[in-house]
PDB file of C-alpha atoms in Angstrom:
ATOM      1  CA  ALA A   1      67.973 -33.093  12.491  1.00 37.00           C
ATOM      2  CA  LEU A   2      67.832 -29.938  14.587  1.00 40.00           C
ATOM      3  CA  VAL A   3      66.965 -27.822  11.566  1.00 40.00           C
ATOM      4  CA  SER A   4      64.262 -30.184  10.385  1.00 43.00           C
ATOM      5  CA  ALA A   5      62.702 -30.126  13.852  1.00 40.00           C
ATOM      6  CA  LYS A   6      62.655 -26.341  13.765  1.00 39.00           C
ATOM      7  CA  GLU A   7      61.156 -26.426  10.308  1.00 43.00           C
ATOM      8  CA  ARG A   8      58.371 -28.659  11.548  1.00 41.00           C
ATOM      9  CA  TYR A   9      57.704 -26.253  14.390  1.00 35.00           C
ATOM     10  CA  LEU A  10      57.780 -23.286  12.035  1.00 39.00           C
ATOM     11  CA  ALA A  11      55.378 -24.984   9.626  1.00 39.00           C
ATOM     12  CA  THR A  12      52.902 -25.360  12.484  1.00 39.00           C
ATOM     13  CA  ALA A  13      53.436 -21.825  13.760  1.00 37.00           C
ATOM     14  CA  VAL A  14      52.889 -20.262  10.375  1.00 36.00           C
ATOM     15  CA  ASP A  15      49.615 -21.886   9.423  1.00 36.00           C
ATOM     16  CA  ASN A  16      48.290 -18.528   8.330  1.00 34.00           C
ATOM     17  CA  MET A  17      44.907 -19.780   7.177  1.00 31.00           C
ATOM     18  CA  GLY A  18      44.288 -21.301  10.593  1.00 35.00           C
ATOM     19  CA  SER A  19      45.452 -18.106  12.284  1.00 35.00           C
ATOM     20  CA  MET A  20      43.171 -15.767  10.383  1.00 34.00           C
ATOM     21  CA  VAL A  21      40.422 -14.139  12.443  1.00 33.00           C
ATOM     22  CA  PRO A  22      37.204 -12.317  11.479  1.00 39.00           C
ATOM     23  CA  MET A  23      37.718  -8.666  10.642  1.00 41.00           C
ATOM     24  CA  ASP A  24      35.477  -7.607  13.544  1.00 44.00           C
ATOM     25  CA  SER A  25      37.159  -9.866  16.116  1.00 44.00           C
ATOM     26  CA  ASP A  26      38.012  -8.528  19.568  1.00 50.00           C
ATOM     27  CA  ILE A  27      41.505  -9.949  19.149  1.00 46.00           C
ATOM     28  CA  TYR A  28      42.569  -6.638  17.599  1.00 47.00           C
ATOM     29  CA  GLU A  29      42.157  -5.042  21.026  1.00 53.00           C
ATOM     30  CA  ALA A  30      45.332  -6.843  22.102  1.00 54.00           C
ATOM     31  CA  TYR A  31      47.249  -4.156  20.235  1.00 65.00           C
ATOM     32  CA  ASP A  32      47.198  -0.376  20.330  1.00 80.00           C
ATOM     33  CA  HIS A  33      47.097   0.503  16.626  1.00 84.00           C
ATOM     34  CA  THR A  34      48.794   3.765  15.693  1.00 88.00           C
ATOM     35  CA  PHE A  35      50.239   5.545  12.680  1.00 90.00           C
ATOM     36  CA  VAL A  36      52.784   8.298  12.293  1.00 93.00           C
ATOM     37  CA  THR A  37      52.754  10.817   9.455  1.00 92.00           C
ATOM     38  CA  CYS A  38      56.353  11.261   8.436  1.00 91.00           C
ATOM     39  CA  PRO A  39      57.840  12.577   5.166  1.00 91.00           C
ATOM     40  CA  GLU A  40      60.044   9.990   3.497  1.00 89.00           C
ATOM     41  CA  TYR A  41      63.223  12.013   4.030  1.00 90.00           C
ATOM     42  CA  LEU A  42      62.621  11.894   7.818  1.00 93.00           C
ATOM     43  CA  ARG A  43      61.447   8.283   8.005  1.00 93.00           C
ATOM     44  CA  PHE A  44      64.759   6.694   8.931  1.00 94.00           C
ATOM     45  CA  ARG A  45      65.557   9.396  11.477  1.00 95.00           C
ATOM     46  CA  PHE A  46      62.228   8.697  13.179  1.00 95.00           C
ATOM     47  CA  LEU A  47      62.945   4.961  13.135  1.00 96.00           C
ATOM     48  CA  TYR A  48      66.395   5.488  14.651  1.00 96.00           C
ATOM     49  CA  THR A  49      65.051   7.889  17.301  1.00 96.00           C
ATOM     50  CA  PHE A  50      62.273   5.518  18.290  1.00 95.00           C
ATOM     51  CA  LEU A  51      64.495   2.446  18.466  1.00 96.00           C
ATOM     52  CA  ARG A  52      67.185   4.217  20.509  1.00 95.00           C
ATOM     53  CA  LYS A  53      64.578   5.320  23.050  1.00 94.00           C
ATOM     54  CA  ASN A  54      63.173   1.810  23.401  1.00 95.00           C
ATOM     55  CA  LEU A  55      66.243  -0.447  23.483  1.00 95.00           C
ATOM     56  CA  ASP A  56      64.823  -2.189  26.553  1.00 94.00           C
ATOM     57  CA  LYS A  57      61.832  -3.372  24.475  1.00 93.00           C
ATOM     58  CA  LYS A  58      61.303  -6.168  21.980  1.00 92.00           C
ATOM     59  CA  MET A  59      60.545  -4.789  18.516  1.00 93.00           C
ATOM     60  CA  MET A  60      60.040  -5.924  14.936  1.00 91.00           C
ATOM     61  CA  VAL A  61      60.520  -3.614  11.962  1.00 94.00           C
ATOM     62  CA  PHE A  62      58.938  -4.681   8.668  1.00 91.00           C
ATOM     63  CA  PHE A  63      60.320  -3.476   5.325  1.00 91.00           C
ATOM     64  CA  SER A  64      58.834  -3.887   1.859  1.00 86.00           C
ATOM     65  CA  THR A  65      61.828  -5.675   0.305  1.00 86.00           C
ATOM     66  CA  SER A  66      64.864  -7.727   1.317  1.00 87.00           C
ATOM     67  CA  THR A  67      67.114  -4.982  -0.061  1.00 88.00           C
ATOM     68  CA  SER A  68      65.466  -2.354   2.121  1.00 89.00           C
ATOM     69  CA  ALA A  69      65.663  -4.587   5.199  1.00 91.00           C
ATOM     70  CA  ARG A  70      69.364  -5.338   4.613  1.00 90.00           C
ATOM     71  CA  PHE A  71      70.329  -1.717   3.969  1.00 90.00           C
ATOM     72  CA  HIS A  72      68.497  -0.220   6.929  1.00 93.00           C
ATOM     73  CA  ALA A  73      69.640  -2.996   9.272  1.00 94.00           C
ATOM     74  CA  GLU A  74      73.260  -2.396   8.263  1.00 91.00           C
ATOM     75  CA  LEU A  75      72.825   1.346   8.734  1.00 93.00           C
ATOM     76  CA  LEU A  76      71.359   0.838  12.204  1.00 96.00           C
ATOM     77  CA  LYS A  77      74.272  -1.394  13.177  1.00 94.00           C
ATOM     78  CA  ARG A  78      76.763   1.240  12.051  1.00 92.00           C
ATOM     79  CA  LEU A  79      74.859   3.747  14.187  1.00 94.00           C
ATOM     80  CA  ARG A  80      75.309   1.393  17.155  1.00 94.00           C
ATOM     81  CA  VAL A  81      71.756   0.087  17.270  1.00 96.00           C
ATOM     82  CA  PRO A  82      72.033  -3.718  17.563  1.00 96.00           C
ATOM     83  CA  VAL A  83      69.612  -5.572  15.305  1.00 96.00           C
ATOM     84  CA  LEU A  84      68.983  -9.016  13.842  1.00 95.00           C
ATOM     85  CA  THR A  85      68.052  -9.349  10.175  1.00 91.00           C
ATOM     86  CA  MET A  86      65.760 -11.911   8.572  1.00 88.00           C
ATOM     87  CA  HIS A  87      64.785 -11.937   4.890  1.00 83.00           C
ATOM     88  CA  SER A  88      64.014 -14.267   2.000  1.00 76.00           C
ATOM     89  CA  ARG A  89      67.532 -14.103   0.498  1.00 77.00           C
ATOM     90  CA  GLN A  90      68.995 -15.913   3.477  1.00 76.00           C
ATOM     91  CA  ARG A  91      69.512 -19.658   3.544  1.00 82.00           C
ATOM     92  CA  ARG A  92      66.599 -21.468   5.138  1.00 81.00           C
ATOM     93  CA  GLU A  93      68.738 -22.524   8.090  1.00 84.00           C
ATOM     94  CA  LYS A  94      69.816 -18.927   8.770  1.00 86.00           C
ATOM     95  CA  PHE A  95      66.255 -17.639   8.384  1.00 83.00           C
ATOM     96  CA  ILE A  96      64.902 -20.145  10.892  1.00 83.00           C
ATOM     97  CA  SER A  97      67.731 -19.799  13.426  1.00 88.00           C
ATOM     98  CA  THR A  98      67.326 -15.997  13.417  1.00 89.00           C
ATOM     99  CA  PHE A  99      63.586 -16.321  14.011  1.00 86.00           C
ATOM    100  CA  PHE A 100      64.107 -18.635  16.997  1.00 87.00           C
ATOM    101  CA  LYS A 101      66.914 -16.512  18.425  1.00 91.00           C
ATOM    102  CA  PHE A 102      64.681 -13.436  18.353  1.00 91.00           C
ATOM    103  CA  SER A 103      61.716 -15.384  19.748  1.00 87.00           C
ATOM    104  CA  ASP A 104      63.787 -16.352  22.791  1.00 89.00           C
ATOM    105  CA  MET A 105      65.060 -12.829  23.458  1.00 91.00           C
ATOM    106  CA  LYS A 106      63.546 -10.663  26.205  1.00 90.00           C
ATOM    107  CA  GLU A 107      64.511  -7.478  24.371  1.00 94.00           C
ATOM    108  CA  GLY A 108      65.950  -6.713  20.962  1.00 95.00           C
ATOM    109  CA  ILE A 109      65.198  -5.626  17.396  1.00 96.00           C
ATOM    110  CA  LEU A 110      64.455  -7.726  14.339  1.00 95.00           C
ATOM    111  CA  CYS A 111      64.507  -6.171  10.864  1.00 94.00           C
ATOM    112  CA  THR A 112      62.529  -8.303   8.446  1.00 90.00           C
ATOM    113  CA  THR A 113      60.288  -8.151   5.386  1.00 86.00           C
ATOM    114  CA  ASP A 114      56.585  -8.218   4.595  1.00 74.00           C
ATOM    115  CA  ALA A 115      57.180 -11.511   2.790  1.00 71.00           C
ATOM    116  CA  ALA A 116      58.607 -13.015   5.980  1.00 64.00           C
ATOM    117  CA  GLY A 117      55.516 -11.768   7.808  1.00 59.00           C
ATOM    118  CA  ARG A 118      53.447 -14.065   5.614  1.00 62.00           C
ATOM    119  CA  ASP A 119      55.565 -17.048   6.643  1.00 60.00           C
ATOM    120  CA  LEU A 120      55.567 -16.786  10.418  1.00 67.00           C
ATOM    121  CA  ASP A 121      53.636 -15.679  13.457  1.00 66.00           C
ATOM    122  CA  VAL A 122      55.066 -12.742  15.347  1.00 71.00           C
ATOM    123  CA  PRO A 123      56.077 -13.874  18.878  1.00 71.00           C
ATOM    124  CA  PRO A 124      53.546 -12.700  21.495  1.00 69.00           C
ATOM    125  CA  SER A 125      56.374 -11.173  23.553  1.00 78.00           C
ATOM    126  CA  VAL A 126      56.909  -8.380  20.992  1.00 84.00           C
ATOM    127  CA  ASP A 127      56.208  -4.899  22.381  1.00 86.00           C
ATOM    128  CA  PHE A 128      56.250  -2.892  19.153  1.00 89.00           C
ATOM    129  CA  VAL A 129      55.653  -3.778  15.513  1.00 88.00           C
ATOM    130  CA  LEU A 130      56.787  -1.023  13.150  1.00 92.00           C
ATOM    131  CA  GLN A 131      55.842  -0.969   9.476  1.00 91.00           C
ATOM    132  CA  PHE A 132      58.543   1.163   7.864  1.00 93.00           C
ATOM    133  CA  GLU A 133      56.904   1.237   4.414  1.00 86.00           C
ATOM    134  CA  PRO A 134      53.182   0.767   3.672  1.00 79.00           C
ATOM    135  CA  PRO A 135      52.607  -2.924   2.852  1.00 76.00           C
ATOM    136  CA  ASP A 136      51.463  -4.055  -0.593  1.00 73.00           C
ATOM    137  CA  ASP A 137      48.512  -5.885   0.956  1.00 73.00           C
ATOM    138  CA  PRO A 138      46.876  -3.772   3.715  1.00 74.00           C
ATOM    139  CA  SER A 139      44.480  -6.505   4.844  1.00 72.00           C
ATOM    140  CA  GLU A 140      47.380  -8.928   5.255  1.00 72.00           C
ATOM    141  CA  PHE A 141      49.239  -6.402   7.404  1.00 74.00           C
ATOM    142  CA  ILE A 142      46.199  -5.956   9.657  1.00 73.00           C
ATOM    143  CA  LEU A 143      45.752  -9.710   9.986  1.00 70.00           C
ATOM    144  CA  ARG A 144      49.440 -10.082  10.842  1.00 69.00           C
ATOM    145  CA  ILE A 145      49.066  -7.626  13.709  1.00 69.00           C
ATOM    146  CA  ALA A 146      45.908  -9.395  14.865  1.00 62.00           C
ATOM    147  CA  ARG A 147      47.796 -12.664  15.273  1.00 58.00           C
ATOM    148  CA  ILE A 148      50.475 -11.254  17.553  1.00 58.00           C
ATOM    149  CA  SER A 149      48.967 -11.369  21.018  1.00 49.00           C
ATOM    150  CA  CYS A 150      46.402 -14.141  20.734  1.00 45.00           C
ATOM    151  CA  ASP A 151      47.933 -15.924  23.754  1.00 46.00           C
ATOM    152  CA  SER A 152      49.156 -12.934  25.709  1.00 51.00           C
ATOM    153  CA  ASP A 153      47.629 -10.643  28.334  1.00 58.00           C
ATOM    154  CA  ARG A 154      49.969  -7.832  27.320  1.00 59.00           C
ATOM    155  CA  ILE A 155      49.067  -4.749  25.329  1.00 64.00           C
ATOM    156  CA  GLY A 156      51.490  -4.029  22.510  1.00 72.00           C
ATOM    157  CA  ARG A 157      51.594  -1.304  19.891  1.00 82.00           C
ATOM    158  CA  SER A 158      51.774  -1.277  16.133  1.00 85.00           C
ATOM    159  CA  ILE A 159      53.085   1.818  14.374  1.00 90.00           C
ATOM    160  CA  LEU A 160      52.496   2.317  10.671  1.00 90.00           C
ATOM    161  CA  PHE A 161      54.748   4.851   8.898  1.00 92.00           C
ATOM    162  CA  LEU A 162      52.840   6.952   6.366  1.00 91.00           C
ATOM    163  CA  ASN A 163      53.888   9.765   4.058  1.00 89.00           C
ATOM    164  CA  PRO A 164      51.602  12.825   4.226  1.00 89.00           C
ATOM    165  CA  GLY A 165      49.863  11.693   1.010  1.00 86.00           C
ATOM    166  CA  GLU A 166      49.186   8.140   2.195  1.00 86.00           C
ATOM    167  CA  GLN A 167      46.344   8.806   4.645  1.00 84.00           C
ATOM    168  CA  GLY A 168      44.000   6.797   2.421  1.00 84.00           C
ATOM    169  CA  PHE A 169      45.574   3.661   3.863  1.00 83.00           C
ATOM    170  CA  LEU A 170      43.650   4.261   7.093  1.00 85.00           C
ATOM    171  CA  LYS A 171      40.361   3.274   5.416  1.00 84.00           C
ATOM    172  CA  TYR A 172      41.391  -0.361   5.822  1.00 80.00           C
ATOM    173  CA  TYR A 173      41.325   0.051   9.591  1.00 80.00           C
ATOM    174  CA  THR A 174      37.914   1.669   9.367  1.00 81.00           C
ATOM    175  CA  SER A 175      36.517  -1.134   7.223  1.00 78.00           C
ATOM    176  CA  ALA A 176      37.786  -3.673   9.785  1.00 74.00           C
ATOM    177  CA  ALA A 177      36.242  -1.684  12.679  1.00 77.00           C
ATOM    178  CA  ILE A 178      39.666  -1.179  14.230  1.00 79.00           C
ATOM    179  CA  THR A 179      40.415   1.951  16.223  1.00 82.00           C
ATOM    180  CA  VAL A 180      43.623   3.625  15.098  1.00 85.00           C
ATOM    181  CA  SER A 181      45.208   6.756  16.567  1.00 89.00           C
ATOM    182  CA  GLU A 182      47.963   9.072  15.425  1.00 91.00           C
ATOM    183  CA  PHE A 183      51.412   8.817  16.990  1.00 89.00           C
ATOM    184  CA  GLU A 184      52.914  12.277  17.441  1.00 88.00           C
ATOM    185  CA  LEU A 185      56.222  12.784  15.664  1.00 87.00           C
ATOM    186  CA  PRO A 186      58.831  13.423  18.397  1.00 88.00           C
ATOM    187  CA  LYS A 187      61.973  15.526  18.260  1.00 92.00           C
ATOM    188  CA  LEU A 188      64.264  13.567  15.954  1.00 93.00           C
ATOM    189  CA  ALA A 189      67.897  12.743  16.529  1.00 93.00           C
ATOM    190  CA  GLU A 190      70.256  14.955  14.524  1.00 94.00           C
ATOM    191  CA  ILE A 191      72.001  12.215  12.570  1.00 92.00           C
ATOM    192  CA  GLN A 192      71.436  13.215   8.933  1.00 91.00           C
ATOM    193  CA  LEU A 193      75.061  14.214   8.300  1.00 92.00           C
ATOM    194  CA  GLN A 194      76.265  11.045  10.006  1.00 91.00           C
ATOM    195  CA  ILE A 195      73.975   8.943   7.778  1.00 88.00           C
ATOM    196  CA  GLU A 196      75.239  10.617   4.620  1.00 87.00           C
ATOM    197  CA  ASN A 197      78.865  10.141   5.661  1.00 88.00           C
ATOM    198  CA  LEU A 198      78.332   6.468   6.497  1.00 86.00           C
ATOM    199  CA  VAL A 199      76.705   5.782   3.141  1.00 83.00           C
ATOM    200  CA  ASN A 200      79.077   7.817   0.991  1.00 82.00           C
ATOM    201  CA  GLU A 201      82.264   6.587   2.649  1.00 77.00           C
ATOM    202  CA  SER A 202      81.420   2.890   2.593  1.00 72.00           C
ATOM    203  CA  GLU A 203      81.937   0.790  -0.512  1.00 65.00           C
ATOM    204  CA  ARG A 204      79.445  -1.693   0.850  1.00 68.00           C
ATOM    205  CA  MET A 205      76.739   0.771   1.961  1.00 68.00           C
ATOM    206  CA  LEU A 206      76.523   2.835  -1.227  1.00 67.00           C
ATOM    207  CA  PRO A 207      75.283  -0.023  -3.485  1.00 64.00           C
ATOM    208  CA  PHE A 208      72.824  -1.052  -0.751  1.00 64.00           C
ATOM    209  CA  ALA A 209      71.468   2.494  -0.602  1.00 67.00           C
ATOM    210  CA  LYS A 210      71.061   2.721  -4.373  1.00 62.00           C
ATOM    211  CA  ASP A 211      69.223  -0.621  -4.446  1.00 61.00           C
ATOM    212  CA  ALA A 212      66.996   0.248  -1.475  1.00 59.00           C
ATOM    213  CA  TYR A 213      65.945   3.638  -2.835  1.00 62.00           C
ATOM    214  CA  GLY A 214      65.979   2.793  -6.538  1.00 51.00           C
TER     215      GLY A 214
END
């Protein structure tokens, strides 16, 4: 009965058609939209560095696939960054309970997928939304961010990770009349050797890595 009640709540919360707003709506001003230009081989190091510096914040990290979300979440845990994971391969009960657990947290990190972003509204208490890989549907990503702080007086920040050759993605912000600024790449934590050792020495991590990076 508890699960079904949560499912009813979730069904109401994720009425995406009802949540959609006009592309020129002022609701986008609730978030500070930024992007960071980061070569793929440095992307995880930037993610790790950013998360470690903001452990007192509430953050969501979106990945393009369940495999990517699972691999990077496991890697973060092994690097002593506590995270929750939510993806479409989980049982419905687990998916929902994770969402509500994160919603109730004052600080923490949730690793999830673009597909999950289509099925739920991001809690308004989230400080940062990070898009680790460019989404398949840019307009859907922008609408997702727009829905975050509809009932909040806070200013949050979205950070889109782009490879140097992916600047064309920014035209979607322009077409929606959304101001977007560049986030300066900080000094990154020196963890590359540690990452390689964790992946190569773990029977569980190596298959995850191969699946996540093809």
